[in-house]
């Protein structure tokens, strides 16, 4: 569903807000360096009100490459999405340009662990 044009004549979607904890598909390219690329699942970390105001979301990508790395958190059997959450790859995305599609909700305890791991990277 498309929304209305804003004062800059940009079309944006009004009804496609994703809740914190949603696992969604998103197109991450183009990228630079060793950033995650391609269409892949991401975990939404920001609250839906942030998206409504800014039309941006904070996410972390999920990969099926499950190397034992201290900043990766393995998803468990409660999700149909398989792989690791890459907590070191925090991104801010304009989802209107990323072809988003809802997959499922992340279990609350995993979401809390992801947030804790990210918060720890900003502490002294």
PDB file of C-alpha atoms in Angstrom:
ATOM      1  CA  UNK A   1       0.000   0.000   0.000  1.00  0.00           C
ATOM      2  CA  UNK A   2       1.368   3.389  -0.858  1.00  0.00           C
ATOM      3  CA  UNK A   3       0.902   6.456   1.273  1.00  0.00           C
ATOM      4  CA  UNK A   4       0.825  10.047   0.276  1.00  0.00           C
ATOM      5  CA  UNK A   5       3.412  12.424  -1.123  1.00  0.00           C
ATOM      6  CA  UNK A   6       5.128  14.610   1.405  1.00  0.00           C
ATOM      7  CA  UNK A   7       6.192  18.205   0.815  1.00  0.00           C
ATOM      8  CA  UNK A   8       9.302  17.014  -1.064  1.00  0.00           C
ATOM      9  CA  UNK A   9       7.155  14.924  -3.463  1.00  0.00           C
ATOM     10  CA  UNK A  10       8.500  11.670  -2.069  1.00  0.00           C
ATOM     11  CA  UNK A  11       6.124   8.737  -1.833  1.00  0.00           C
ATOM     12  CA  UNK A  12       6.310   6.804   1.399  1.00  0.00           C
ATOM     13  CA  UNK A  13       4.373   3.951   2.899  1.00  0.00           C
ATOM     14  CA  UNK A  14       2.195   4.819   5.871  1.00  0.00           C
ATOM     15  CA  UNK A  15       1.143   1.364   7.001  1.00  0.00           C
ATOM     16  CA  UNK A  16       4.323  -0.712   6.836  1.00  0.00           C
ATOM     17  CA  UNK A  17       5.818  -0.199  10.277  1.00  0.00           C
ATOM     18  CA  UNK A  18       7.681  -3.093  11.842  1.00  0.00           C
ATOM     19  CA  UNK A  19       7.685  -3.656  15.583  1.00  0.00           C
ATOM     20  CA  UNK A  20      10.847  -3.986  17.642  1.00  0.00           C
ATOM     21  CA  UNK A  21      11.806  -7.674  17.550  1.00  0.00           C
ATOM     22  CA  UNK A  22      10.485  -8.337  14.055  1.00  0.00           C
ATOM     23  CA  UNK A  23      12.677 -10.459  11.808  1.00  0.00           C
ATOM     24  CA  UNK A  24      12.194  -9.239   8.244  1.00  0.00           C
ATOM     25  CA  UNK A  25      13.725  -9.704   4.808  1.00  0.00           C
ATOM     26  CA  UNK A  26      15.579  -6.634   3.496  1.00  0.00           C
ATOM     27  CA  UNK A  27      17.801  -5.856   0.513  1.00  0.00           C
ATOM     28  CA  UNK A  28      21.080  -4.598   2.009  1.00  0.00           C
ATOM     29  CA  UNK A  29      23.063  -3.760  -1.135  1.00  0.00           C
ATOM     30  CA  UNK A  30      24.918  -1.798  -2.247  1.00  0.00           C
ATOM     31  CA  UNK A  31      27.588  -2.101   0.409  1.00  0.00           C
ATOM     32  CA  UNK A  32      31.221  -1.189   1.001  1.00  0.00           C
ATOM     33  CA  UNK A  33      34.025  -3.166   2.592  1.00  0.00           C
ATOM     34  CA  UNK A  34      32.981  -6.229   4.573  1.00  0.00           C
ATOM     35  CA  UNK A  35      29.399  -5.119   5.245  1.00  0.00           C
ATOM     36  CA  UNK A  36      26.609  -7.641   4.795  1.00  0.00           C
ATOM     37  CA  UNK A  37      25.193  -7.682   1.269  1.00  0.00           C
ATOM     38  CA  UNK A  38      22.202  -9.052  -0.592  1.00  0.00           C
ATOM     39  CA  UNK A  39      18.683  -9.947   0.466  1.00  0.00           C
ATOM     40  CA  UNK A  40      18.820 -11.338   3.949  1.00  0.00           C
ATOM     41  CA  UNK A  41      16.933 -11.452   7.222  1.00  0.00           C
ATOM     42  CA  UNK A  42      17.488  -8.603   9.669  1.00  0.00           C
ATOM     43  CA  UNK A  43      16.313  -8.089  13.238  1.00  0.00           C
ATOM     44  CA  UNK A  44      14.512  -4.795  13.908  1.00  0.00           C
ATOM     45  CA  UNK A  45      15.800  -3.087  17.068  1.00  0.00           C
ATOM     46  CA  UNK A  46      14.122   0.316  16.947  1.00  0.00           C
ATOM     47  CA  UNK A  47      10.571   0.925  18.131  1.00  0.00           C
ATOM     48  CA  UNK A  48       7.835   1.500  15.556  1.00  0.00           C
ATOM     49  CA  UNK A  49       7.361   5.127  16.682  1.00  0.00           C
ATOM     50  CA  UNK A  50      10.951   5.844  15.566  1.00  0.00           C
ATOM     51  CA  UNK A  51      10.095   4.476  12.119  1.00  0.00           C
ATOM     52  CA  UNK A  52       6.858   6.460  11.941  1.00  0.00           C
ATOM     53  CA  UNK A  53       8.685   9.726  12.649  1.00  0.00           C
ATOM     54  CA  UNK A  54      11.925   9.167  10.718  1.00  0.00           C
ATOM     55  CA  UNK A  55      10.946   6.475   8.173  1.00  0.00           C
ATOM     56  CA  UNK A  56      14.143   4.708   9.281  1.00  0.00           C
ATOM     57  CA  UNK A  57      14.760   1.565  11.329  1.00  0.00           C
ATOM     58  CA  UNK A  58      17.742   0.293  13.298  1.00  0.00           C
ATOM     59  CA  UNK A  59      18.508  -3.338  12.430  1.00  0.00           C
ATOM     60  CA  UNK A  60      21.184  -5.994  12.695  1.00  0.00           C
ATOM     61  CA  UNK A  61      21.649  -8.573   9.931  1.00  0.00           C
ATOM     62  CA  UNK A  62      21.354 -12.315  10.355  1.00  0.00           C
ATOM     63  CA  UNK A  63      23.715 -14.701   8.563  1.00  0.00           C
ATOM     64  CA  UNK A  64      23.747 -18.452   8.049  1.00  0.00           C
ATOM     65  CA  UNK A  65      27.541 -18.410   8.473  1.00  0.00           C
ATOM     66  CA  UNK A  66      27.669 -19.511  12.096  1.00  0.00           C
ATOM     67  CA  UNK A  67      31.337 -18.948  12.938  1.00  0.00           C
ATOM     68  CA  UNK A  68      32.129 -18.972  16.626  1.00  0.00           C
ATOM     69  CA  UNK A  69      32.562 -15.201  17.070  1.00  0.00           C
ATOM     70  CA  UNK A  70      31.925 -13.422  20.391  1.00  0.00           C
ATOM     71  CA  UNK A  71      29.661 -10.738  18.855  1.00  0.00           C
ATOM     72  CA  UNK A  72      27.396 -13.235  17.076  1.00  0.00           C
ATOM     73  CA  UNK A  73      24.309 -14.636  18.767  1.00  0.00           C
ATOM     74  CA  UNK A  74      22.926 -17.920  17.488  1.00  0.00           C
ATOM     75  CA  UNK A  75      19.169 -18.112  16.913  1.00  0.00           C
ATOM     76  CA  UNK A  76      17.557 -21.220  18.378  1.00  0.00           C
ATOM     77  CA  UNK A  77      14.813 -23.650  17.396  1.00  0.00           C
ATOM     78  CA  UNK A  78      12.066 -21.194  18.386  1.00  0.00           C
ATOM     79  CA  UNK A  79      12.617 -19.287  15.129  1.00  0.00           C
ATOM     80  CA  UNK A  80      12.215 -20.538  11.587  1.00  0.00           C
ATOM     81  CA  UNK A  81      15.058 -18.181  10.647  1.00  0.00           C
ATOM     82  CA  UNK A  82      18.379 -19.995  11.018  1.00  0.00           C
ATOM     83  CA  UNK A  83      21.767 -18.474  11.705  1.00  0.00           C
ATOM     84  CA  UNK A  84      23.469 -15.839  13.833  1.00  0.00           C
ATOM     85  CA  UNK A  85      22.577 -12.250  14.632  1.00  0.00           C
ATOM     86  CA  UNK A  86      25.588 -10.056  13.782  1.00  0.00           C
ATOM     87  CA  UNK A  87      25.486  -7.575  16.656  1.00  0.00           C
ATOM     88  CA  UNK A  88      28.579  -5.728  15.382  1.00  0.00           C
ATOM     89  CA  UNK A  89      26.794  -4.762  12.130  1.00  0.00           C
ATOM     90  CA  UNK A  90      24.242  -2.271  13.494  1.00  0.00           C
ATOM     91  CA  UNK A  91      22.556  -0.496  10.544  1.00  0.00           C
ATOM     92  CA  UNK A  92      20.047   2.293  10.022  1.00  0.00           C
ATOM     93  CA  UNK A  93      17.898   1.634   6.952  1.00  0.00           C
ATOM     94  CA  UNK A  94      15.218   3.372   4.929  1.00  0.00           C
ATOM     95  CA  UNK A  95      12.993   0.342   4.446  1.00  0.00           C
ATOM     96  CA  UNK A  96      11.014   2.007   1.657  1.00  0.00           C
ATOM     97  CA  UNK A  97      14.106   1.345  -0.502  1.00  0.00           C
ATOM     98  CA  UNK A  98      14.856  -2.159   0.862  1.00  0.00           C
ATOM     99  CA  UNK A  99      11.835  -4.279  -0.191  1.00  0.00           C
ATOM    100  CA  UNK A 100      10.989  -5.385   3.378  1.00  0.00           C
ATOM    101  CA  UNK A 101       8.928  -8.477   4.116  1.00  0.00           C
ATOM    102  CA  UNK A 102       7.899  -9.763   7.553  1.00  0.00           C
ATOM    103  CA  UNK A 103       9.182 -13.221   8.513  1.00  0.00           C
ATOM    104  CA  UNK A 104       8.476 -13.684  12.233  1.00  0.00           C
ATOM    105  CA  UNK A 105       8.975 -12.220  15.696  1.00  0.00           C
ATOM    106  CA  UNK A 106      12.186 -12.865  17.618  1.00  0.00           C
ATOM    107  CA  UNK A 107      11.788 -14.445  21.069  1.00  0.00           C
ATOM    108  CA  UNK A 108      11.990 -11.681  23.732  1.00  0.00           C
ATOM    109  CA  UNK A 109      14.957 -13.217  25.580  1.00  0.00           C
ATOM    110  CA  UNK A 110      17.047 -13.347  22.381  1.00  0.00           C
ATOM    111  CA  UNK A 111      16.111  -9.738  21.569  1.00  0.00           C
ATOM    112  CA  UNK A 112      17.207  -8.732  25.085  1.00  0.00           C
ATOM    113  CA  UNK A 113      20.559 -10.544  24.666  1.00  0.00           C
ATOM    114  CA  UNK A 114      21.133  -8.824  21.295  1.00  0.00           C
ATOM    115  CA  UNK A 115      20.394  -5.414  22.842  1.00  0.00           C
ATOM    116  CA  UNK A 116      22.708  -6.127  25.793  1.00  0.00           C
ATOM    117  CA  UNK A 117      25.547  -7.172  23.472  1.00  0.00           C
ATOM    118  CA  UNK A 118      25.137  -3.995  21.406  1.00  0.00           C
ATOM    119  CA  UNK A 119      24.890  -1.762  24.479  1.00  0.00           C
ATOM    120  CA  UNK A 120      28.143  -3.225  25.812  1.00  0.00           C
ATOM    121  CA  UNK A 121      29.987  -2.097  22.673  1.00  0.00           C
ATOM    122  CA  UNK A 122      29.152   1.529  23.555  1.00  0.00           C
ATOM    123  CA  UNK A 123      30.286   1.392  27.190  1.00  0.00           C
ATOM    124  CA  UNK A 124      33.703   2.467  28.412  1.00  0.00           C
TER     125      UNK A 124
END
